[in-house]
Amino acid sequence: MTVRRDFKEPARCRPDLVIGREELYAEAREQLARGGSVLLHGPAGIGKSTVLRALAAENAGATGTVLRCSATESESHLPFLALADLFGLVLDKVSVRLPAAQRTALESALTGRGESTLQRDGLALRLAVLSMLRALAAEGPVLIVADDLQWLDPASAELLGFAARRLGDSPVRMLCAVRTDGEEYDRHLRACPPDTLAVRLGPFSRTQVSALLDHRGYTALSRSTARDIHRTSGGNPLFALELARALAESPTRPRPGEPLPVPTSLRALVLSRLEMLSDEARRTLLVASAGARPTLALLHAAGRENAEAETAQAAALGLLATDPEEPALRFAHPLISAALYAEAPARERRAVHTALSTAASDPIERARHLALAATGPDPEVAARLAGAAALARDRGAPSVAASLGLLAARHTPADGGPAPDERRLQAAEDAITAGEADLARDIAREVLTRATAPAERVRAWMVVIEAAGQALGEVDAVFPQVLADAGDDPRLLALVHYQLAWREVVVDGDFAKSRQEAAHAAELAARGGDRRTELMALAFQSSTETLMGHPDAPATIQRALQEPQDPDVACHHNGAAMARFRWLLMSDQLPQARTAITALLREARRRGMVESEVHFSRLLADTELRFGHCGRALDLARESLRLARDSGIGESASAMLASLAEASGGDVDRALTLAREAADHAEVDGDQLYLSLALAALGYAQLVAGDTQAAVRSLRRVRELEHGMGISDPARGRWQGDLAEALVRIGEPGEAQEIIDVTRVHALRLNRASVLAVLDRAEALVRAARGEHQAAHAQLASAQERLAKLGHGLEEARAAFALARLRGGRGSAPTAYDEAARLFRRCRALPWLRQVERAVAAGPAEPETVPAAAPGVLDGLAAMERQVAALVMEGATNREIAGRLFISVKTVEATLTRVYRKLGIRSRVDIVRLAAGRRTT
């Protein structure tokens, strides 16, 4: 492919903002910071120039001289043009320092005066370029920025390569970009220094394309459209932007199932090769472009008798990618297929779809082609499309079902039965299942503009509410309208009150009222004979009761599991099976919980229920994390987060769980970022339910990171939120032990004990065995801070043993670590640290393992209590302050204190500041002197 010079990414793109290339950008930046050179390479439109401009702008300030050139294909035959771009502005300043022969050769080459050429005065010209660069480097660092290196005239490329290989330690760096359409980039390295880092820019992911489109102002595009843009562009950012622009400028949208409109600017990139095809070969490729998965057999069935020879011709021109192992034909780039289809007249397209409506073997595919061949309402076509949509739904392809349903509605006569809007609403509900909330909302809003029947209006309002996800506060105004539309119909009212139950818990955080609404919805649904809504309401009622610690929770779960069941509810992420899983997990029945959630995830994937898949992947990760399988949990959490971001569903919940997994088995800094992201999402959505979970994850990550003060702030807010919502089951967020431990570390054992006592009452009432063991672990730290080492030792050993029996591997390892630290590095402490390290290693809990290593490196420590040598001096200090001051008296450094007390150096410094203020002193030396003075009296 060739790209015209005026077909570059628009200049309005800020050069300092690079979307989707953060890791590659950081790698290139580090290389340049080390004094090395960088070669960016990749296909046309992939974003090389954007990255190059951003890197050049960032490095320009710290560079003495920046030399630039940007070659074009039309000028590549002109010798020394790139050299003139590079040196034109500095030639007069530096050339006087060159030997006469070199200066003459260089001026002749750059100005065109005289007869000197590279062949005639080659050595002098090569040395002149090298001398120019050395002279510039003597005044400060030099950065050569060369875009489109493939169009560099050969003479300039040869001279640059000669100099680059001989610059040695001179502070000259090169930042270049070169287009490589499947070809090797190695030959372009000849124009760069030997230490050049080659960085390949690949296609964007769907999430990155969506972020790019949002940044460029295409925020009105639905996620399904963004997905189509990603597929058609092949992840090429420039192609994606051009496709989005064409859509924005088009007065009509493509019909469901039709390829995107391809602008003329992009067609020119690929259609030039089509001119070399015969007319018959071009028609064959048009049939292939319209097929969902074209094969030679399909082309034959569609009437293309010479398909083998014609596709071979296309493959020879690089239009088709050949793979002997793959029977399906594949275009070399999705844009070729889209451009070919867009270029064809409408009459030819309809003829192709007519042929494929009988040639395709799959009934869904046949129905799609039949619809695209038809031009107006047709009850027979509509019925076939509705049947194909139902088949797609049964196959677990709700996104396909939604597309077919919209086509069915388009071809349904206005006076037909079912009515067009009924089919549109079914398509909207399929879109909700597929995770295409924005498409569903648009369909429902359109139906509401003309619907008058109460049942139809309530159904459309339900789609609008479902499409809001966790941001139910944004659709508050809908509820009065939908209640008015429902009238006194119990079936319709049941739907509304079920959604009101969600609103109460998400927006107002009122679990008691939410439970009442759910119970009322179940009653109404039973009265109206709506078993599906009744089951959903009972499942939600049982979930609220579980979190409230309500005694009726087990009985309500059993009611929700009674026959008859609805197959859609059975594997729904808010269904009865999900309520049972949550009960199993909170009751420490981990193996049964894992079996239950694995089965639910498998079924959700089979049915194509994207929203349920996001949640079930996250919950399976949560289950594995409780087992202590941190590596497995991390993989699942990252996959759930990727799917959530791609679909726009459950991002807050998935980010929250990913934070817990990162803090336990991955990158703590990433854990902090994800937890804050989750909290921000929940704050914006007004979702108190997930806000408390996100803050609990943040507090845990802060505790692991050693920022104990911040952990206490986050977890105290969780306590306030859950108290306000009426959540009393401590197995829900399991943050109480972390808060108690953090409070001990900052010298607040009294508050820690209060948290433990209050939580223990609920844990005993609900028989939460693992929570009780974690509370005992935290209480042992309180006792150790008070000097009760023997009792603390026994309590920790008991907690570790119980956690091991329950299968909570990570909590068991944390108890072993606390036990090792309690022993203070004396006697059998190395063995204790070995045990903790072994358990953390078994869990693949890398952040915790690093803490063990730091504690071992800090060396032996006395028990974490105030030494008896200076009781009077430190009496007015809090427990943590006494511990830090006592270790200062022993001569420990801040880093050693951090290692011994399992806190950060920053926390040590903050604690010492408080000690100085309370004791009326100014430094560590004063602590030692004060203690020594007291001992001598």
PDB file of N, CA and C in Angstrom, residues 562-641:
ATOM      1  N   GLN A 562     -36.387 -23.542  43.631  1.00  0.00           N
ATOM      2  CA  GLN A 562     -37.476 -24.494  43.432  1.00  0.00           C
ATOM      3  C   GLN A 562     -37.906 -24.533  41.968  1.00  0.00           C
ATOM      4  N   GLU A 563     -38.434 -25.668  41.558  1.00  0.00           N
ATOM      5  CA  GLU A 563     -38.991 -25.797  40.205  1.00  0.00           C
ATOM      6  C   GLU A 563     -40.375 -25.161  40.161  1.00  0.00           C
ATOM      7  N   PRO A 564     -40.835 -24.730  38.993  1.00  0.00           N
ATOM      8  CA  PRO A 564     -40.104 -24.785  37.717  1.00  0.00           C
ATOM      9  C   PRO A 564     -39.083 -23.657  37.612  1.00  0.00           C
ATOM     10  N   GLN A 565     -37.990 -23.936  36.912  1.00  0.00           N
ATOM     11  CA  GLN A 565     -36.927 -22.962  36.701  1.00  0.00           C
ATOM     12  C   GLN A 565     -36.993 -22.405  35.284  1.00  0.00           C
ATOM     13  N   ASP A 566     -36.402 -21.282  35.096  1.00  0.00           N
ATOM     14  CA  ASP A 566     -36.282 -20.660  33.776  1.00  0.00           C
ATOM     15  C   ASP A 566     -34.827 -20.803  33.342  1.00  0.00           C
ATOM     16  N   PRO A 567     -34.569 -21.383  32.156  1.00  0.00           N
ATOM     17  CA  PRO A 567     -33.166 -21.625  31.762  1.00  0.00           C
ATOM     18  C   PRO A 567     -32.322 -20.355  31.671  1.00  0.00           C
ATOM     19  N   ASP A 568     -32.931 -19.233  31.292  1.00  0.00           N
ATOM     20  CA  ASP A 568     -32.162 -17.983  31.221  1.00  0.00           C
ATOM     21  C   ASP A 568     -31.787 -17.479  32.608  1.00  0.00           C
ATOM     22  N   VAL A 569     -32.691 -17.648  33.570  1.00  0.00           N
ATOM     23  CA  VAL A 569     -32.411 -17.211  34.935  1.00  0.00           C
ATOM     24  C   VAL A 569     -31.373 -18.113  35.583  1.00  0.00           C
ATOM     25  N   ALA A 570     -31.413 -19.395  35.229  1.00  0.00           N
ATOM     26  CA  ALA A 570     -30.539 -20.377  35.874  1.00  0.00           C
ATOM     27  C   ALA A 570     -29.067 -20.018  35.738  1.00  0.00           C
ATOM     28  N   CYS A 571     -28.687 -19.400  34.617  1.00  0.00           N
ATOM     29  CA  CYS A 571     -27.273 -19.069  34.425  1.00  0.00           C
ATOM     30  C   CYS A 571     -27.064 -17.559  34.346  1.00  0.00           C
ATOM     31  N   HIS A 572     -28.030 -16.796  34.853  1.00  0.00           N
ATOM     32  CA  HIS A 572     -27.902 -15.342  34.847  1.00  0.00           C
ATOM     33  C   HIS A 572     -27.039 -14.903  36.022  1.00  0.00           C
ATOM     34  N   HIS A 573     -26.293 -13.808  35.835  1.00  0.00           N
ATOM     35  CA  HIS A 573     -25.393 -13.364  36.898  1.00  0.00           C
ATOM     36  C   HIS A 573     -26.134 -12.794  38.097  1.00  0.00           C
ATOM     37  N   ASN A 574     -27.455 -12.608  37.977  1.00  0.00           N
ATOM     38  CA  ASN A 574     -28.255 -12.209  39.132  1.00  0.00           C
ATOM     39  C   ASN A 574     -29.298 -13.261  39.482  1.00  0.00           C
ATOM     40  N   GLY A 575     -29.078 -14.488  39.000  1.00  0.00           N
ATOM     41  CA  GLY A 575     -30.037 -15.555  39.230  1.00  0.00           C
ATOM     42  C   GLY A 575     -29.805 -16.308  40.523  1.00  0.00           C
ATOM     43  N   ALA A 576     -30.639 -17.358  40.734  1.00  0.00           N
ATOM     44  CA  ALA A 576     -30.587 -18.121  41.979  1.00  0.00           C
ATOM     45  C   ALA A 576     -29.285 -18.891  42.125  1.00  0.00           C
ATOM     46  N   ALA A 577     -28.763 -19.418  41.035  1.00  0.00           N
ATOM     47  CA  ALA A 577     -27.503 -20.157  41.116  1.00  0.00           C
ATOM     48  C   ALA A 577     -26.375 -19.247  41.562  1.00  0.00           C
ATOM     49  N   MET A 578     -26.444 -17.995  41.119  1.00  0.00           N
ATOM     50  CA  MET A 578     -25.453 -17.021  41.546  1.00  0.00           C
ATOM     51  C   MET A 578     -25.604 -16.724  43.038  1.00  0.00           C
ATOM     52  N   ALA A 579     -26.835 -16.619  43.519  1.00  0.00           N
ATOM     53  CA  ALA A 579     -27.070 -16.388  44.948  1.00  0.00           C
ATOM     54  C   ALA A 579     -26.534 -17.564  45.768  1.00  0.00           C
ATOM     55  N   ARG A 580     -26.733 -18.776  45.264  1.00  0.00           N
ATOM     56  CA  ARG A 580     -26.216 -19.955  45.969  1.00  0.00           C
ATOM     57  C   ARG A 580     -24.693 -19.942  45.999  1.00  0.00           C
ATOM     58  N   PHE A 581     -24.073 -19.574  44.875  1.00  0.00           N
ATOM     59  CA  PHE A 581     -22.604 -19.488  44.846  1.00  0.00           C
ATOM     60  C   PHE A 581     -22.103 -18.500  45.894  1.00  0.00           C
ATOM     61  N   ARG A 582     -22.734 -17.339  45.973  1.00  0.00           N
ATOM     62  CA  ARG A 582     -22.290 -16.329  46.931  1.00  0.00           C
ATOM     63  C   ARG A 582     -22.399 -16.878  48.359  1.00  0.00           C
ATOM     64  N   TRP A 583     -23.461 -17.610  48.630  1.00  0.00           N
ATOM     65  CA  TRP A 583     -23.624 -18.190  49.957  1.00  0.00           C
ATOM     66  C   TRP A 583     -22.509 -19.196  50.244  1.00  0.00           C
ATOM     67  N   LEU A 584     -22.209 -20.041  49.261  1.00  0.00           N
ATOM     68  CA  LEU A 584     -21.142 -21.033  49.441  1.00  0.00           C
ATOM     69  C   LEU A 584     -19.804 -20.354  49.707  1.00  0.00           C
ATOM     70  N   LEU A 585     -19.507 -19.313  48.963  1.00  0.00           N
ATOM     71  CA  LEU A 585     -18.231 -18.621  49.092  1.00  0.00           C
ATOM     72  C   LEU A 585     -18.106 -17.977  50.472  1.00  0.00           C
ATOM     73  N   MET A 586     -19.172 -17.318  50.901  1.00  0.00           N
ATOM     74  CA  MET A 586     -19.116 -16.629  52.181  1.00  0.00           C
ATOM     75  C   MET A 586     -19.153 -17.599  53.356  1.00  0.00           C
ATOM     76  N   SER A 587     -19.626 -18.823  53.099  1.00  0.00           N
ATOM     77  CA  SER A 587     -19.673 -19.839  54.149  1.00  0.00           C
ATOM     78  C   SER A 587     -18.435 -20.715  54.172  1.00  0.00           C
ATOM     79  N   ASP A 588     -17.383 -20.331  53.427  1.00  0.00           N
ATOM     80  CA  ASP A 588     -16.100 -21.039  53.402  1.00  0.00           C
ATOM     81  C   ASP A 588     -16.174 -22.420  52.749  1.00  0.00           C
ATOM     82  N   GLN A 589     -17.170 -22.631  51.923  1.00  0.00           N
ATOM     83  CA  GLN A 589     -17.264 -23.894  51.179  1.00  0.00           C
ATOM     84  C   GLN A 589     -16.623 -23.679  49.803  1.00  0.00           C
ATOM     85  N   LEU A 590     -15.310 -23.504  49.822  1.00  0.00           N
ATOM     86  CA  LEU A 590     -14.600 -23.069  48.616  1.00  0.00           C
ATOM     87  C   LEU A 590     -14.663 -24.089  47.478  1.00  0.00           C
ATOM     88  N   PRO A 591     -14.439 -25.384  47.707  1.00  0.00           N
ATOM     89  CA  PRO A 591     -14.511 -26.328  46.574  1.00  0.00           C
ATOM     90  C   PRO A 591     -15.878 -26.324  45.899  1.00  0.00           C
ATOM     91  N   GLN A 592     -16.943 -26.306  46.707  1.00  0.00           N
ATOM     92  CA  GLN A 592     -18.291 -26.286  46.121  1.00  0.00           C
ATOM     93  C   GLN A 592     -18.540 -24.976  45.381  1.00  0.00           C
ATOM     94  N   ALA A 593     -18.033 -23.881  45.939  1.00  0.00           N
ATOM     95  CA  ALA A 593     -18.197 -22.588  45.273  1.00  0.00           C
ATOM     96  C   ALA A 593     -17.482 -22.578  43.934  1.00  0.00           C
ATOM     97  N   ARG A 594     -16.285 -23.128  43.889  1.00  0.00           N
ATOM     98  CA  ARG A 594     -15.539 -23.163  42.620  1.00  0.00           C
ATOM     99  C   ARG A 594     -16.282 -23.991  41.586  1.00  0.00           C
ATOM    100  N   THR A 595     -16.814 -25.143  41.983  1.00  0.00           N
ATOM    101  CA  THR A 595     -17.568 -25.989  41.051  1.00  0.00           C
ATOM    102  C   THR A 595     -18.779 -25.233  40.509  1.00  0.00           C
ATOM    103  N   ALA A 596     -19.477 -24.525  41.393  1.00  0.00           N
ATOM    104  CA  ALA A 596     -20.690 -23.806  40.984  1.00  0.00           C
ATOM    105  C   ALA A 596     -20.370 -22.681  40.003  1.00  0.00           C
ATOM    106  N   ILE A 597     -19.364 -21.881  40.307  1.00  0.00           N
ATOM    107  CA  ILE A 597     -19.086 -20.731  39.448  1.00  0.00           C
ATOM    108  C   ILE A 597     -18.444 -21.160  38.132  1.00  0.00           C
ATOM    109  N   THR A 598     -17.694 -22.244  38.136  1.00  0.00           N
ATOM    110  CA  THR A 598     -17.113 -22.760  36.887  1.00  0.00           C
ATOM    111  C   THR A 598     -18.210 -23.212  35.941  1.00  0.00           C
ATOM    112  N   ALA A 599     -19.221 -23.901  36.482  1.00  0.00           N
ATOM    113  CA  ALA A 599     -20.336 -24.343  35.645  1.00  0.00           C
ATOM    114  C   ALA A 599     -21.111 -23.154  35.088  1.00  0.00           C
ATOM    115  N   LEU A 600     -21.318 -22.139  35.909  1.00  0.00           N
ATOM    116  CA  LEU A 600     -22.033 -20.943  35.448  1.00  0.00           C
ATOM    117  C   LEU A 600     -21.256 -20.218  34.351  1.00  0.00           C
ATOM    118  N   LEU A 601     -19.948 -20.120  34.507  1.00  0.00           N
ATOM    119  CA  LEU A 601     -19.126 -19.454  33.499  1.00  0.00           C
ATOM    120  C   LEU A 601     -19.170 -20.216  32.178  1.00  0.00           C
ATOM    121  N   ARG A 602     -19.103 -21.527  32.260  1.00  0.00           N
ATOM    122  CA  ARG A 602     -19.146 -22.347  31.041  1.00  0.00           C
ATOM    123  C   ARG A 602     -20.459 -22.137  30.300  1.00  0.00           C
ATOM    124  N   GLU A 603     -21.556 -22.118  31.034  1.00  0.00           N
ATOM    125  CA  GLU A 603     -22.866 -21.963  30.408  1.00  0.00           C
ATOM    126  C   GLU A 603     -23.042 -20.551  29.842  1.00  0.00           C
ATOM    127  N   ALA A 604     -22.560 -19.542  30.560  1.00  0.00           N
ATOM    128  CA  ALA A 604     -22.669 -18.167  30.058  1.00  0.00           C
ATOM    129  C   ALA A 604     -21.904 -18.007  28.753  1.00  0.00           C
ATOM    130  N   ARG A 605     -20.727 -18.623  28.668  1.00  0.00           N
ATOM    131  CA  ARG A 605     -19.953 -18.552  27.429  1.00  0.00           C
ATOM    132  C   ARG A 605     -20.666 -19.277  26.306  1.00  0.00           C
ATOM    133  N   ARG A 606     -21.278 -20.411  26.616  1.00  0.00           N
ATOM    134  CA  ARG A 606     -21.978 -21.166  25.581  1.00  0.00           C
ATOM    135  C   ARG A 606     -23.150 -20.370  25.032  1.00  0.00           C
ATOM    136  N   ARG A 607     -23.816 -19.613  25.892  1.00  0.00           N
ATOM    137  CA  ARG A 607     -24.986 -18.862  25.480  1.00  0.00           C
ATOM    138  C   ARG A 607     -24.638 -17.464  24.959  1.00  0.00           C
ATOM    139  N   GLY A 608     -23.373 -17.080  25.047  1.00  0.00           N
ATOM    140  CA  GLY A 608     -22.985 -15.755  24.573  1.00  0.00           C
ATOM    141  C   GLY A 608     -23.461 -14.637  25.464  1.00  0.00           C
ATOM    142  N   MET A 609     -23.635 -14.918  26.758  1.00  0.00           N
ATOM    143  CA  MET A 609     -24.117 -13.914  27.713  1.00  0.00           C
ATOM    144  C   MET A 609     -22.916 -13.138  28.235  1.00  0.00           C
ATOM    145  N   VAL A 610     -22.575 -12.061  27.538  1.00  0.00           N
ATOM    146  CA  VAL A 610     -21.328 -11.348  27.801  1.00  0.00           C
ATOM    147  C   VAL A 610     -21.290 -10.774  29.208  1.00  0.00           C
ATOM    148  N   GLU A 611     -22.384 -10.134  29.629  1.00  0.00           N
ATOM    149  CA  GLU A 611     -22.393  -9.526  30.963  1.00  0.00           C
ATOM    150  C   GLU A 611     -22.190 -10.579  32.043  1.00  0.00           C
ATOM    151  N   SER A 612     -22.882 -11.705  31.905  1.00  0.00           N
ATOM    152  CA  SER A 612     -22.709 -12.782  32.878  1.00  0.00           C
ATOM    153  C   SER A 612     -21.298 -13.341  32.825  1.00  0.00           C
ATOM    154  N   GLU A 613     -20.724 -13.445  31.634  1.00  0.00           N
ATOM    155  CA  GLU A 613     -19.357 -13.948  31.514  1.00  0.00           C
ATOM    156  C   GLU A 613     -18.372 -13.030  32.235  1.00  0.00           C
ATOM    157  N   VAL A 614     -18.556 -11.721  32.104  1.00  0.00           N
ATOM    158  CA  VAL A 614     -17.677 -10.772  32.803  1.00  0.00           C
ATOM    159  C   VAL A 614     -17.730 -11.018  34.307  1.00  0.00           C
ATOM    160  N   HIS A 615     -18.933 -11.116  34.836  1.00  0.00           N
ATOM    161  CA  HIS A 615     -19.086 -11.278  36.285  1.00  0.00           C
ATOM    162  C   HIS A 615     -18.593 -12.646  36.752  1.00  0.00           C
ATOM    163  N   PHE A 616     -18.896 -13.699  36.003  1.00  0.00           N
ATOM    164  CA  PHE A 616     -18.501 -15.033  36.445  1.00  0.00           C
ATOM    165  C   PHE A 616     -16.982 -15.209  36.374  1.00  0.00           C
ATOM    166  N   SER A 617     -16.339 -14.624  35.377  1.00  0.00           N
ATOM    167  CA  SER A 617     -14.866 -14.672  35.307  1.00  0.00           C
ATOM    168  C   SER A 617     -14.266 -13.986  36.531  1.00  0.00           C
ATOM    169  N   ARG A 618     -14.837 -12.846  36.878  1.00  0.00           N
ATOM    170  CA  ARG A 618     -14.356 -12.120  38.052  1.00  0.00           C
ATOM    171  C   ARG A 618     -14.550 -12.932  39.328  1.00  0.00           C
ATOM    172  N   LEU A 619     -15.707 -13.563  39.455  1.00  0.00           N
ATOM    173  CA  LEU A 619     -16.003 -14.308  40.679  1.00  0.00           C
ATOM    174  C   LEU A 619     -15.201 -15.591  40.771  1.00  0.00           C
ATOM    175  N   LEU A 620     -14.894 -16.197  39.636  1.00  0.00           N
ATOM    176  CA  LEU A 620     -13.996 -17.354  39.677  1.00  0.00           C
ATOM    177  C   LEU A 620     -12.611 -16.909  40.121  1.00  0.00           C
ATOM    178  N   ALA A 621     -12.171 -15.729  39.651  1.00  0.00           N
ATOM    179  CA  ALA A 621     -10.889 -15.178  40.113  1.00  0.00           C
ATOM    180  C   ALA A 621     -10.914 -14.951  41.614  1.00  0.00           C
ATOM    181  N   ASP A 622     -12.033 -14.426  42.125  1.00  0.00           N
ATOM    182  CA  ASP A 622     -12.171 -14.198  43.565  1.00  0.00           C
ATOM    183  C   ASP A 622     -12.064 -15.510  44.334  1.00  0.00           C
ATOM    184  N   THR A 623     -12.693 -16.545  43.806  1.00  0.00           N
ATOM    185  CA  THR A 623     -12.640 -17.859  44.462  1.00  0.00           C
ATOM    186  C   THR A 623     -11.215 -18.383  44.501  1.00  0.00           C
ATOM    187  N   GLU A 624     -10.511 -18.298  43.377  1.00  0.00           N
ATOM    188  CA  GLU A 624      -9.130 -18.780  43.334  1.00  0.00           C
ATOM    189  C   GLU A 624      -8.243 -17.959  44.271  1.00  0.00           C
ATOM    190  N   LEU A 625      -8.539 -16.680  44.404  1.00  0.00           N
ATOM    191  CA  LEU A 625      -7.756 -15.835  45.301  1.00  0.00           C
ATOM    192  C   LEU A 625      -7.933 -16.276  46.744  1.00  0.00           C
ATOM    193  N   ARG A 626      -9.137 -16.661  47.117  1.00  0.00           N
ATOM    194  CA  ARG A 626      -9.362 -17.138  48.484  1.00  0.00           C
ATOM    195  C   ARG A 626      -8.657 -18.465  48.726  1.00  0.00           C
ATOM    196  N   PHE A 627      -8.571 -19.282  47.704  1.00  0.00           N
ATOM    197  CA  PHE A 627      -7.797 -20.519  47.815  1.00  0.00           C
ATOM    198  C   PHE A 627      -6.307 -20.216  48.012  1.00  0.00           C
ATOM    199  N   GLY A 628      -5.894 -19.017  47.571  1.00  0.00           N
ATOM    200  CA  GLY A 628      -4.475 -18.693  47.592  1.00  0.00           C
ATOM    201  C   GLY A 628      -3.787 -19.008  46.289  1.00  0.00           C
ATOM    202  N   HIS A 629      -4.557 -19.231  45.211  1.00  0.00           N
ATOM    203  CA  HIS A 629      -3.981 -19.497  43.885  1.00  0.00           C
ATOM    204  C   HIS A 629      -3.844 -18.154  43.164  1.00  0.00           C
ATOM    205  N   CYS A 630      -2.846 -17.382  43.594  1.00  0.00           N
ATOM    206  CA  CYS A 630      -2.755 -15.990  43.136  1.00  0.00           C
ATOM    207  C   CYS A 630      -2.447 -15.874  41.651  1.00  0.00           C
ATOM    208  N   GLY A 631      -1.628 -16.761  41.113  1.00  0.00           N
ATOM    209  CA  GLY A 631      -1.305 -16.703  39.692  1.00  0.00           C
ATOM    210  C   GLY A 631      -2.521 -16.948  38.827  1.00  0.00           C
ATOM    211  N   ARG A 632      -3.285 -18.001  39.173  1.00  0.00           N
ATOM    212  CA  ARG A 632      -4.510 -18.310  38.431  1.00  0.00           C
ATOM    213  C   ARG A 632      -5.522 -17.174  38.575  1.00  0.00           C
ATOM    214  N   ALA A 633      -5.650 -16.643  39.783  1.00  0.00           N
ATOM    215  CA  ALA A 633      -6.582 -15.544  40.019  1.00  0.00           C
ATOM    216  C   ALA A 633      -6.194 -14.316  39.202  1.00  0.00           C
ATOM    217  N   LEU A 634      -4.909 -14.058  39.113  1.00  0.00           N
ATOM    218  CA  LEU A 634      -4.441 -12.892  38.370  1.00  0.00           C
ATOM    219  C   LEU A 634      -4.780 -13.022  36.888  1.00  0.00           C
ATOM    220  N   ASP A 635      -4.591 -14.199  36.321  1.00  0.00           N
ATOM    221  CA  ASP A 635      -4.917 -14.418  34.911  1.00  0.00           C
ATOM    222  C   ASP A 635      -6.412 -14.214  34.666  1.00  0.00           C
ATOM    223  N   LEU A 636      -7.238 -14.792  35.534  1.00  0.00           N
ATOM    224  CA  LEU A 636      -8.685 -14.667  35.368  1.00  0.00           C
ATOM    225  C   LEU A 636      -9.146 -13.222  35.555  1.00  0.00           C
ATOM    226  N   ALA A 637      -8.573 -12.542  36.542  1.00  0.00           N
ATOM    227  CA  ALA A 637      -8.973 -11.156  36.801  1.00  0.00           C
ATOM    228  C   ALA A 637      -8.600 -10.255  35.633  1.00  0.00           C
ATOM    229  N   ARG A 638      -7.430 -10.461  35.057  1.00  0.00           N
ATOM    230  CA  ARG A 638      -7.026  -9.648  33.911  1.00  0.00           C
ATOM    231  C   ARG A 638      -7.922  -9.913  32.710  1.00  0.00           C
ATOM    232  N   GLU A 639      -8.306 -11.186  32.511  1.00  0.00           N
ATOM    233  CA  GLU A 639      -9.196 -11.517  31.397  1.00  0.00           C
ATOM    234  C   GLU A 639     -10.572 -10.892  31.604  1.00  0.00           C
ATOM    235  N   SER A 640     -11.078 -10.941  32.845  1.00  0.00           N
ATOM    236  CA  SER A 640     -12.367 -10.326  33.139  1.00  0.00           C
ATOM    237  C   SER A 640     -12.311  -8.821  32.890  1.00  0.00           C
ATOM    238  N   LEU A 641     -11.217  -8.191  33.298  1.00  0.00           N
ATOM    239  CA  LEU A 641     -11.088  -6.749  33.103  1.00  0.00           C
ATOM    240  C   LEU A 641     -11.013  -6.402  31.626  1.00  0.00           C
TER     241      LEU A 641
END
